[in-house]
Short mmCIF file of C-alpha atoms in Angstrom, two decimals:
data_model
loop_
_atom_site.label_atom_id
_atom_site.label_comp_id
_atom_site.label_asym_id
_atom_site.label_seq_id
_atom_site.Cartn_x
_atom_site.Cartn_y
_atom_site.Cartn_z
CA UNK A 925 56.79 101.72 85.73
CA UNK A 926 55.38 103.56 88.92
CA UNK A 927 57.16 104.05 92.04
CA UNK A 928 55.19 102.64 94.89
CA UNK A 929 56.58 104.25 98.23
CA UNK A 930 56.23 103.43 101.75
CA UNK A 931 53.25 104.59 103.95
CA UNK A 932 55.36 106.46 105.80
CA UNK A 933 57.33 108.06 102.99
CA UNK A 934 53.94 109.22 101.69
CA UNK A 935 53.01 110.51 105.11
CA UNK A 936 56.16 112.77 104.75
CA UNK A 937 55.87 114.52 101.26
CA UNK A 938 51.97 114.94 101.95
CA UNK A 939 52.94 118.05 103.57
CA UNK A 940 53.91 119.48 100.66
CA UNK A 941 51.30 118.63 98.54
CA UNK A 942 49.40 121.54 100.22
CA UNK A 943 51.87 123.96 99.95
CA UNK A 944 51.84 126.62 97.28
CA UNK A 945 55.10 126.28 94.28
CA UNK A 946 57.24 128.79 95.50
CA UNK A 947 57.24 126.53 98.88
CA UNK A 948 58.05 123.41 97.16
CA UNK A 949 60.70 125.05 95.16
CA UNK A 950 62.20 126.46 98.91
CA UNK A 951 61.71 122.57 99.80
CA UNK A 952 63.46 121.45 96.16
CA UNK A 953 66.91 124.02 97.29
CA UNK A 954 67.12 122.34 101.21
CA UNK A 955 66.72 118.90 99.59
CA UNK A 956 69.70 119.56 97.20
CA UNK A 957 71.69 121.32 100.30
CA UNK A 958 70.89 118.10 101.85
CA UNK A 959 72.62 115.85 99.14
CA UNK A 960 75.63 118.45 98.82
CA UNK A 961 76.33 118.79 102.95
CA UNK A 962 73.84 116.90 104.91
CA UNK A 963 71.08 118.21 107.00
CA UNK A 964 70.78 121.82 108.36
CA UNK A 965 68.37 122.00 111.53
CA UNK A 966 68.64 125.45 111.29
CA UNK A 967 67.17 126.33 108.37
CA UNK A 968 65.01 123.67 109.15
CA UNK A 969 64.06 125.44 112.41
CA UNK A 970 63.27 128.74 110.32
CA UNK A 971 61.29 127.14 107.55
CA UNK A 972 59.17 125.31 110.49
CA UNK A 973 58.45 128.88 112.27
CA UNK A 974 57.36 130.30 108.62
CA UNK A 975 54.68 127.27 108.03
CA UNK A 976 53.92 127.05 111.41
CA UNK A 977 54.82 123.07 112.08
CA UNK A 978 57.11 120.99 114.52
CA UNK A 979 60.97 120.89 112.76
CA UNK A 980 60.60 117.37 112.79
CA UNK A 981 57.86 117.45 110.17
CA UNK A 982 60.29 119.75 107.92
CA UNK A 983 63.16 117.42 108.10
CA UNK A 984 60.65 114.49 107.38
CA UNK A 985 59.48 116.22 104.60
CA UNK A 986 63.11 117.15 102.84
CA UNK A 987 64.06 113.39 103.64
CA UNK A 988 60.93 112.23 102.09
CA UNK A 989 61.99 114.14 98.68
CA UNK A 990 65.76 113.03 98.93
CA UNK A 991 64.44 109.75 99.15
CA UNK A 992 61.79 109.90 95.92
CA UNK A 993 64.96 111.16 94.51
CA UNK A 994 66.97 108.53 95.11
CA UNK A 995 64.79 105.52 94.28
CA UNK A 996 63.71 107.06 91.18
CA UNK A 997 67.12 107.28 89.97
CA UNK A 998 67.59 103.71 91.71
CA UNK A 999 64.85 102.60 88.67
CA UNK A 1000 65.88 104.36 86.33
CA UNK A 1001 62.92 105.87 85.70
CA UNK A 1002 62.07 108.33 82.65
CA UNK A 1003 60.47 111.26 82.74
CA UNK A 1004 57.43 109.68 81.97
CA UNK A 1005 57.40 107.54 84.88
CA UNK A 1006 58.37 110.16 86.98
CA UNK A 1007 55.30 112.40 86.20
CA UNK A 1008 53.21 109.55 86.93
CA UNK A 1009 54.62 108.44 89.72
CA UNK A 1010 54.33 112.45 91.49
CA UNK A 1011 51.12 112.54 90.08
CA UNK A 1012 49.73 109.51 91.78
CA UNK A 1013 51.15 110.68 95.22
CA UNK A 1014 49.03 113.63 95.08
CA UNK A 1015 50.75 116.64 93.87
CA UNK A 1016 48.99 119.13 91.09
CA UNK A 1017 50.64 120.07 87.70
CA UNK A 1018 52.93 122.73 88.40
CA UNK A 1019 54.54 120.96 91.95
CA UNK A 1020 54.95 118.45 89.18
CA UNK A 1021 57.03 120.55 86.89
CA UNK A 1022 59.19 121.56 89.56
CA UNK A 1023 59.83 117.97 91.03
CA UNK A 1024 60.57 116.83 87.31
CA UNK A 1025 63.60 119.53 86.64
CA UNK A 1026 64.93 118.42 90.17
CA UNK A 1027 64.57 115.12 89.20
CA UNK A 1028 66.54 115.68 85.68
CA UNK A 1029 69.49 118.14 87.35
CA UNK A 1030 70.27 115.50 89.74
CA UNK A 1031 69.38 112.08 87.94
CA UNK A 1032 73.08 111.29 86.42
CA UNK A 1033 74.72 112.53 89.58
CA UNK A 1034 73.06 110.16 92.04
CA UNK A 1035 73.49 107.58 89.75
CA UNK A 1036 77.03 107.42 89.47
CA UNK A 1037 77.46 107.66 93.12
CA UNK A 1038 74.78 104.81 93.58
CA UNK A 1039 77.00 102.88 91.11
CA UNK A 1040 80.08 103.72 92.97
CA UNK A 1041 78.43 101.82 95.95
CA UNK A 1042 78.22 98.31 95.05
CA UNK A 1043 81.71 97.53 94.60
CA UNK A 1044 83.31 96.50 97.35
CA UNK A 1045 86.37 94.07 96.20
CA UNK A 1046 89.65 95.39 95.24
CA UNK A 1047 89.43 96.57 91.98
CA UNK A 1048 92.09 96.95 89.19
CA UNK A 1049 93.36 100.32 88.85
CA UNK A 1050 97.38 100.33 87.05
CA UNK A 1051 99.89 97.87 86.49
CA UNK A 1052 103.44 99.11 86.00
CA UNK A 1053 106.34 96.70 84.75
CA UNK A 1054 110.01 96.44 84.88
CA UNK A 1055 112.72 94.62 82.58
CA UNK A 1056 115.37 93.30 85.06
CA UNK A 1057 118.42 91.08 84.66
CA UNK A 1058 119.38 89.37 88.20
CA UNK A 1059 123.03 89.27 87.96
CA UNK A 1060 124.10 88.27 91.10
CA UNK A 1061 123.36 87.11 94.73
CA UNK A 1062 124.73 86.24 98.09
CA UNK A 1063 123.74 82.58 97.47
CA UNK A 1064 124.75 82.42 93.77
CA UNK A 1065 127.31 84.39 91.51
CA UNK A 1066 127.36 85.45 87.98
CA UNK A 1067 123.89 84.36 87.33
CA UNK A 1068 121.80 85.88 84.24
CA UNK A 1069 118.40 85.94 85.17
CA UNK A 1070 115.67 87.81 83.48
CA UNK A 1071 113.12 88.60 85.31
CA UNK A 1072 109.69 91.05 84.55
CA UNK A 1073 109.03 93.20 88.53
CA UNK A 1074 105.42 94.73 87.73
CA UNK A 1075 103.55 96.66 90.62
CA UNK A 1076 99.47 96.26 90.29
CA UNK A 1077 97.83 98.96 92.06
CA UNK A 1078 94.30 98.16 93.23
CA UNK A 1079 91.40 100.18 94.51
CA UNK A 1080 88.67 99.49 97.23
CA UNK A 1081 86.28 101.37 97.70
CA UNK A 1082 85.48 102.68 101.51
CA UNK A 1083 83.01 104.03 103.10
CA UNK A 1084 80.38 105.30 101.51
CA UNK A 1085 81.54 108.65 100.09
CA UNK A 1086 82.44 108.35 96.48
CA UNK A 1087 86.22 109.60 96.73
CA UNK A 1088 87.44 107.23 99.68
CA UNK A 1089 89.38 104.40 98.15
CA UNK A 1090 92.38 102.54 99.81
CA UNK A 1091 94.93 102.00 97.20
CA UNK A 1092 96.97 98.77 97.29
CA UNK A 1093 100.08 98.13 95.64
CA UNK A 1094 101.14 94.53 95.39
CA UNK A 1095 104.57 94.06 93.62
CA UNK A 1096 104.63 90.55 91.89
CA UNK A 1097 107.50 89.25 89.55
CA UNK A 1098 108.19 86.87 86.78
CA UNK A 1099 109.56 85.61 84.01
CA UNK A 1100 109.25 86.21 80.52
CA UNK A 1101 107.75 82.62 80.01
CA UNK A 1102 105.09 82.65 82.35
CA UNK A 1103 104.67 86.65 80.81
CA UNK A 1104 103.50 85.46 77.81
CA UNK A 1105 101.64 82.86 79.11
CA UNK A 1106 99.64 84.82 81.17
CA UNK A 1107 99.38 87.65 78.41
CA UNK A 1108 97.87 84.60 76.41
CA UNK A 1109 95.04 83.41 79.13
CA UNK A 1110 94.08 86.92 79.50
CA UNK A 1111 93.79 87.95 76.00
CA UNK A 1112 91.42 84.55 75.29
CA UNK A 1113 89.17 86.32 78.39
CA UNK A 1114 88.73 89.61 76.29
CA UNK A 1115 88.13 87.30 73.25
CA UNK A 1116 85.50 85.94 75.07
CA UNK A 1117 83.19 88.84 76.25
CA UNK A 1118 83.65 89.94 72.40
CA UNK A 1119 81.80 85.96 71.69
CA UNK A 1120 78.55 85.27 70.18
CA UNK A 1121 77.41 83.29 73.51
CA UNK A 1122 78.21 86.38 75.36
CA UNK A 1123 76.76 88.88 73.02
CA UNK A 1124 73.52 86.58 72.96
CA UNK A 1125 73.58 87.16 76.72
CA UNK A 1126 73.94 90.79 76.64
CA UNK A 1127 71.25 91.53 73.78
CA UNK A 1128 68.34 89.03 75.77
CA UNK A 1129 69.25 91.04 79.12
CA UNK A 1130 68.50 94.95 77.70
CA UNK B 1407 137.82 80.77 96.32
CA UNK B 1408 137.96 81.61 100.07
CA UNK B 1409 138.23 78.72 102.78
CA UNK B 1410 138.79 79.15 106.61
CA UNK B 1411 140.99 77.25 108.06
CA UNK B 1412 138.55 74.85 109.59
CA UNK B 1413 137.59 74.18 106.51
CA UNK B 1414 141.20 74.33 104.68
CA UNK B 1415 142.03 71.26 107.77
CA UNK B 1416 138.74 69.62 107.09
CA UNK B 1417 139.75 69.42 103.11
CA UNK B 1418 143.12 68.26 103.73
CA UNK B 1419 142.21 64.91 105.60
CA UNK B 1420 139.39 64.53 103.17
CA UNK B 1421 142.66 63.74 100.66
CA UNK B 1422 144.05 61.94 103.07
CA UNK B 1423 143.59 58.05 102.38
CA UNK B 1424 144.81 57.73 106.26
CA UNK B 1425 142.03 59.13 107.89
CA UNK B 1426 139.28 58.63 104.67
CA UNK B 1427 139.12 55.31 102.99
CA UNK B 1428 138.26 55.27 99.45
CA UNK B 1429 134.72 53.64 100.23
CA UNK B 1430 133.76 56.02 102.56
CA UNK B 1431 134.86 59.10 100.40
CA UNK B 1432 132.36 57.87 97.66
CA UNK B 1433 129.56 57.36 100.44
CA UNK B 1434 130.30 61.24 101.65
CA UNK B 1435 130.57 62.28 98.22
CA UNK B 1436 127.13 60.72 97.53
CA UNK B 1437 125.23 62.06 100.96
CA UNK B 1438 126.64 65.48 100.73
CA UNK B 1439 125.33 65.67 97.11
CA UNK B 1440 121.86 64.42 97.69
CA UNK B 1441 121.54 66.65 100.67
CA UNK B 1442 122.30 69.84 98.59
CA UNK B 1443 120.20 68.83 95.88
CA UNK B 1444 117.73 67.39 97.35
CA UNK B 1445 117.59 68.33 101.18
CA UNK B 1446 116.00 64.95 102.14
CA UNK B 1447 116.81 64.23 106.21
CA UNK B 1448 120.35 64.79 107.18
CA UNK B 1449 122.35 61.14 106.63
CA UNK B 1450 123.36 59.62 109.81
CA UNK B 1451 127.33 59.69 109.38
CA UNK B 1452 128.19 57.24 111.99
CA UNK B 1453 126.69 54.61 110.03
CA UNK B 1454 128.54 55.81 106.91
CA UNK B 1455 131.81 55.06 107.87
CA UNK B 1456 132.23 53.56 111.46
CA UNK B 1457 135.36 54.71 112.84
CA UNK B 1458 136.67 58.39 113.78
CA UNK B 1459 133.85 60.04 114.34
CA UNK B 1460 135.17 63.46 114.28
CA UNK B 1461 137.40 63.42 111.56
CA UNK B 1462 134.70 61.99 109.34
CA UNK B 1463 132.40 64.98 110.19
CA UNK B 1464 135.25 67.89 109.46
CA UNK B 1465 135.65 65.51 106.44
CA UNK B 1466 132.15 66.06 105.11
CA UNK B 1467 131.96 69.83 106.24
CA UNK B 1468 134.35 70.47 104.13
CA UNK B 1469 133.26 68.49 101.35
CA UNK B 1470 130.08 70.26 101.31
CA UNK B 1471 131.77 73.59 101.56
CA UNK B 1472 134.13 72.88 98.51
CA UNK B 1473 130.95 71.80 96.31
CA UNK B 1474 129.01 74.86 97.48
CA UNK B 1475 131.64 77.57 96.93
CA UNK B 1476 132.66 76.32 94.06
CA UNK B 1477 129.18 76.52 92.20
CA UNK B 1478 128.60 79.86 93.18
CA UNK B 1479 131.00 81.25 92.49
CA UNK B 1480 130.84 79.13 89.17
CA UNK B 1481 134.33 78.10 89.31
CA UNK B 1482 134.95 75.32 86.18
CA UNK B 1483 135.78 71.65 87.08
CA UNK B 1484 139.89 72.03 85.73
CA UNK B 1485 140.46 74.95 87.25
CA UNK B 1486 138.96 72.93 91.04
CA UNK B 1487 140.58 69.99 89.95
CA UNK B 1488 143.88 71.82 89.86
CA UNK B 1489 143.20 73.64 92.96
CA UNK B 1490 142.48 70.73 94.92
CA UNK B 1491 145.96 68.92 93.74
CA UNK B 1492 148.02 71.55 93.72
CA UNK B 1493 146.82 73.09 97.62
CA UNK B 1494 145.17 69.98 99.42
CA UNK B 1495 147.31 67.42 97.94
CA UNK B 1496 144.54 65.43 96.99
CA UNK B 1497 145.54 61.58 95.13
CA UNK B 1498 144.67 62.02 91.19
CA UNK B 1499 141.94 59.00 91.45
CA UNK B 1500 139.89 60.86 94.68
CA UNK B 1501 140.10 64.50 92.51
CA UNK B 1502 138.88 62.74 89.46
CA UNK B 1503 136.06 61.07 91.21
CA UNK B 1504 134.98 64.71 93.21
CA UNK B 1505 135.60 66.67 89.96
CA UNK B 1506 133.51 64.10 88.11
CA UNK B 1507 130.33 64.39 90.56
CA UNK B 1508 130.95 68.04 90.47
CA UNK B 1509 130.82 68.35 86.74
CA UNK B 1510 127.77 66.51 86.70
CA UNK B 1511 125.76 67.99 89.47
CA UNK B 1512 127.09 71.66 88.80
CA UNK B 1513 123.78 72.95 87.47
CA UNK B 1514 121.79 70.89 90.03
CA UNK B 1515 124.00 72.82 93.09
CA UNK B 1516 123.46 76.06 90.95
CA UNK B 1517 119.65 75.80 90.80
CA UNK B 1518 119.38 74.81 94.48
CA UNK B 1519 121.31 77.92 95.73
CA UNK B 1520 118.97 79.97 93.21
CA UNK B 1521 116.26 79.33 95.46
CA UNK B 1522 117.81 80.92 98.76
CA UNK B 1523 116.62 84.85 98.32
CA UNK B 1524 113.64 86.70 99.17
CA UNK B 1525 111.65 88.04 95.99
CA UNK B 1526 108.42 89.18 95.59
CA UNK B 1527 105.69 86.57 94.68
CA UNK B 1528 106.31 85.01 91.29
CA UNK B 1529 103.24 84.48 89.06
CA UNK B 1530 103.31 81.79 87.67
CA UNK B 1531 99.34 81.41 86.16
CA UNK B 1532 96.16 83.23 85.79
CA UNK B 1533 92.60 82.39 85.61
CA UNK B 1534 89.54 84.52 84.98
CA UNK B 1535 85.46 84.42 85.46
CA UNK B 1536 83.51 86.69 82.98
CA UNK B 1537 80.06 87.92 84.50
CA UNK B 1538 77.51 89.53 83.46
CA UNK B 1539 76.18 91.52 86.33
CA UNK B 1540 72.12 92.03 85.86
CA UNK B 1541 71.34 93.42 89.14
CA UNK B 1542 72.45 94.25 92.79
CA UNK B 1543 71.06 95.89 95.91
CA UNK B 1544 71.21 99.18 95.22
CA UNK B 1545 70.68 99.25 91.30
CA UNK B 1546 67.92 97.71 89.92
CA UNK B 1547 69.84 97.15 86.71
CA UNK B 1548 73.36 97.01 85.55
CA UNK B 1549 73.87 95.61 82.52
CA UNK B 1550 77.61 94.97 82.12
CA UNK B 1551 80.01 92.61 81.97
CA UNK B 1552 82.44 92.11 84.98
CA UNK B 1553 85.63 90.27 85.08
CA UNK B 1554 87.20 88.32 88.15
CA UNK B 1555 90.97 87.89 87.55
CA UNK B 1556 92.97 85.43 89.79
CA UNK B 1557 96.81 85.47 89.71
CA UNK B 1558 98.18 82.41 90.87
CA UNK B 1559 101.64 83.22 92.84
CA UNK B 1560 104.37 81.13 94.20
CA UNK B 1561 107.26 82.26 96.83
CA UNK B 1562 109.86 80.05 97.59
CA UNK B 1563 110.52 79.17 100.76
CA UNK B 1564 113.69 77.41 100.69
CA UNK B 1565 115.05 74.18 98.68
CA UNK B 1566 113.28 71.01 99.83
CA UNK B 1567 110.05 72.57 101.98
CA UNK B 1568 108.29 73.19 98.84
CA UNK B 1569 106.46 76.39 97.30
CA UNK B 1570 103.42 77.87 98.46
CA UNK B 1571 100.82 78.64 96.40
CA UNK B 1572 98.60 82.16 96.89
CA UNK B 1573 95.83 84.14 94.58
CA UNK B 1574 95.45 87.81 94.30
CA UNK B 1575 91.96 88.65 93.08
CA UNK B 1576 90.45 91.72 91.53
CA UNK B 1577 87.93 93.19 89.46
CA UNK B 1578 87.79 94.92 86.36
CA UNK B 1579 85.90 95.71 83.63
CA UNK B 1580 86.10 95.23 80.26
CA UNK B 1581 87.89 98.34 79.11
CA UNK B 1582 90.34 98.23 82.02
CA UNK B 1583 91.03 95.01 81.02
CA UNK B 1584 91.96 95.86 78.14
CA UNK B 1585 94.19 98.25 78.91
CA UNK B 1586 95.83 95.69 81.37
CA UNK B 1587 96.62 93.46 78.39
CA UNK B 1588 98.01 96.00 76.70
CA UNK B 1589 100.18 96.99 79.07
CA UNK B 1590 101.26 93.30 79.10
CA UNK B 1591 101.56 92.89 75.25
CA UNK B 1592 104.07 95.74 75.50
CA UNK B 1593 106.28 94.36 78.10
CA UNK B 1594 106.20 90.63 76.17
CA UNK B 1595 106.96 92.91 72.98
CA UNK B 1596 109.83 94.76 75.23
CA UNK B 1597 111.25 91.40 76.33
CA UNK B 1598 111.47 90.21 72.35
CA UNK B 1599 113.18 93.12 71.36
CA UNK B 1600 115.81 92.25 73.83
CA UNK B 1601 116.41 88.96 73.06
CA UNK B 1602 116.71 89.55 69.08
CA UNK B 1603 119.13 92.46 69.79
CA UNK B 1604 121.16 90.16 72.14
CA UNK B 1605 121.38 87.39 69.84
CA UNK B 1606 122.80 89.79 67.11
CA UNK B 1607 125.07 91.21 69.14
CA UNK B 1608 126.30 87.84 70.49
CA UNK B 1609 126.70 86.39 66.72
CA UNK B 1610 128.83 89.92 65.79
CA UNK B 1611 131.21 89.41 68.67
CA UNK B 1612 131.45 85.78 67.76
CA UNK B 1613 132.48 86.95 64.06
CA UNK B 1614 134.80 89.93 65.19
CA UNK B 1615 136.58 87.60 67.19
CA UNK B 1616 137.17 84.96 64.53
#
């Protein structure tokens, strides 16, 4: 599967499809720095003296390859794809070979963040419990009352760095009734994505 | 049992066939029972029993107090009957008739002042969607299965103006699921283990003692 890019992203990286390797690789190192801290204008500044260009070109250009990072990993493509892909937009066999051992180092890295950014809802994280007896109260003396105190901790995720997450604990309570009861319903749900149907499902998906 | 001395006044012409006839004792007795229970709209007393207002109403106040105190602190019917003889000289056919109601509605009273307490939201049911998530905005393909758990909870908010119902929602996947239920398995496993040992030790003290 090829990548097809925007005419503007393509405007970008054509800079460096007429730049020797040892440029691209340069380019390759600023991209990563980008990923890792953001953008640095002046290295940016430096690297546009050297080639003789406006800064803004540079930054479009590192942008550009951040970006043919990230949707390739967005795809999922393989290295096959990959070398086709580069090879369409213009660049010769050994800017190829570079872009593909970028592309490997950071493929599993960008997509576990990118998977890290879809989920949004509160999320289950822990559940502790607690065996109580309720002995007594203002309202009502000498009472023996079992009760289960749990505290469910969930996660949601903020922002769009990976390690931001609000934790929320809720504490809930019940009895050892409605405990087993719900340990029934939700053992039947794991029963279920372990089905046929839902295997069936899974398998015509792949 | 501790009574104030409003109350201790109140009791007293409650026994007293002077001030409370016989008829309207049994239509207190009934009112201040189906208000505790049941906490329908307070019953007009003036149409109870039409004469002495205030004397009626000290009447009932204490009525309700006696039933009230005496469940929590689970105090047994004999041991109130004998209390209200012996210290509020109430007539033998009046303390039957209380004790009687009281024996009957004991658990009744019991469960109603159960509900007065804050605690945490009680579950009381769950429900769960299994998906299969095939794509989203910025993945072109996830294939994995994604559950949506609901706990249903329900706080009391007092005898009488009923229970609200809320849902806490949340995510998980398959393997924390997994470990969620068997967190749970353990406590319901937990909770057995309890009640078997407590029923053997209650059956050896039962045979020690004979």
């Amino acid at each position: 599967m090829l990548l097809s890019l925007k005419d503007d992203h393509k405007q970008h990286i054509s800079l460096l499809i007429s730049q020797p390797t040892n440029v691209l690789q340069d380019f390759c190192r600023l991209a990563l720095d980008y990923l890792r801290k953001g953008p640095t204008p002046k290295l940016y500044q430096t690297a546009a003296q050297k080639l003789d260009v406006q800064p803004e070109i540079i930054r479009n250009a590192v942008e550009g390859l951040v970006n043919l990072l990230v949707e390739s990993c967005r795809h999922q493509l393989s290295d096959i794809d990959f070398h086709d892909t580069v090879l369409t937009l213009g660049f010769s066999e050994e800017h190829q070979e570079t872009l593909e051992s970028f592309y490997r180092g950071k493929k599993q890295e960008i997509y576990d963040v990118l998977s890290q950014l879809t989920l949004d809802q509160p999320h289950y994280h822990d559940l502790e419990w607690r065996f109580e007896v309720q002995v007594a109260s203002r309202a009502l003396q000498h009472q023996v009352t079992p009760l289960i105190t749990m505290n469910l901790a969930l996660e949601t995720k903020t922002g769009l760095a990976s390690d931001s997450t609000t934790t929320k604990n809720i504490v809930l309570q019940t009895d050892p009734t409605n405990l087993v009861h719900i340990t029934q319903v939700l053992e039947e749900a794991l029963q279920e994505s372990r089905s046929q149907h839902s295997r069936r499902i899974q398998r015509s998906f792949k | 049992m501790d009574i104030s001395a409003h109350i201790a006044a109140g009791l007293k012409q409650l026994g007293n066939p002077g001030v409370v006839t016989e008829d309207c004792f049994s239509k207190l007795l009934e009112a201040g029972v189906s208000v505790i229970t049941d906490s329908q709209k307070l019953p007009n007393l003036t149409q109870l029993c039409n004469f002495k207002g205030d004397a009626i109403k000290e009447s009932y106040a204490a009525l309700l107090s006696v039933l009230i105190e005496a469940a929590r602190h689970d105090i047994y019917p004999d041991a109130l009957s004998i209390i209200l003889l012996q210290d509020y000289n109430f007539g033998a056919q009046r303390n039957d008739k209380l004790i009687g109601i009281y024996r009957q509605y004991k658990t009744r009273l019991q469960a109603a002042l159960s509900h007065i307490g804050t605690h945490p939201p009680h579950i009381i049911d769950a429900s769960w969607t299994l998906d299969y998530c095939i794509k989203a905005s910025n993945l072109e393909q996830v294939g994995d299965f994604l559950y949506l758990i609901q706990f249903h909870t329900e706080s009391c908010q007092g005898c009488g103006s009923g229970t609200s119902v809320s849902r806490f929602k949340f995510l998980c996947t398959q393997e924390e699921l997994q470990d969620l239920v068997w967190k749970l398995r353990d406590a319901v496993r937990h909770v057995e283990r309890i009640a078997n040992t407590c029923d053997l030790s209650q059956r050896c003290y039962t045979n020690l003692a004979k």
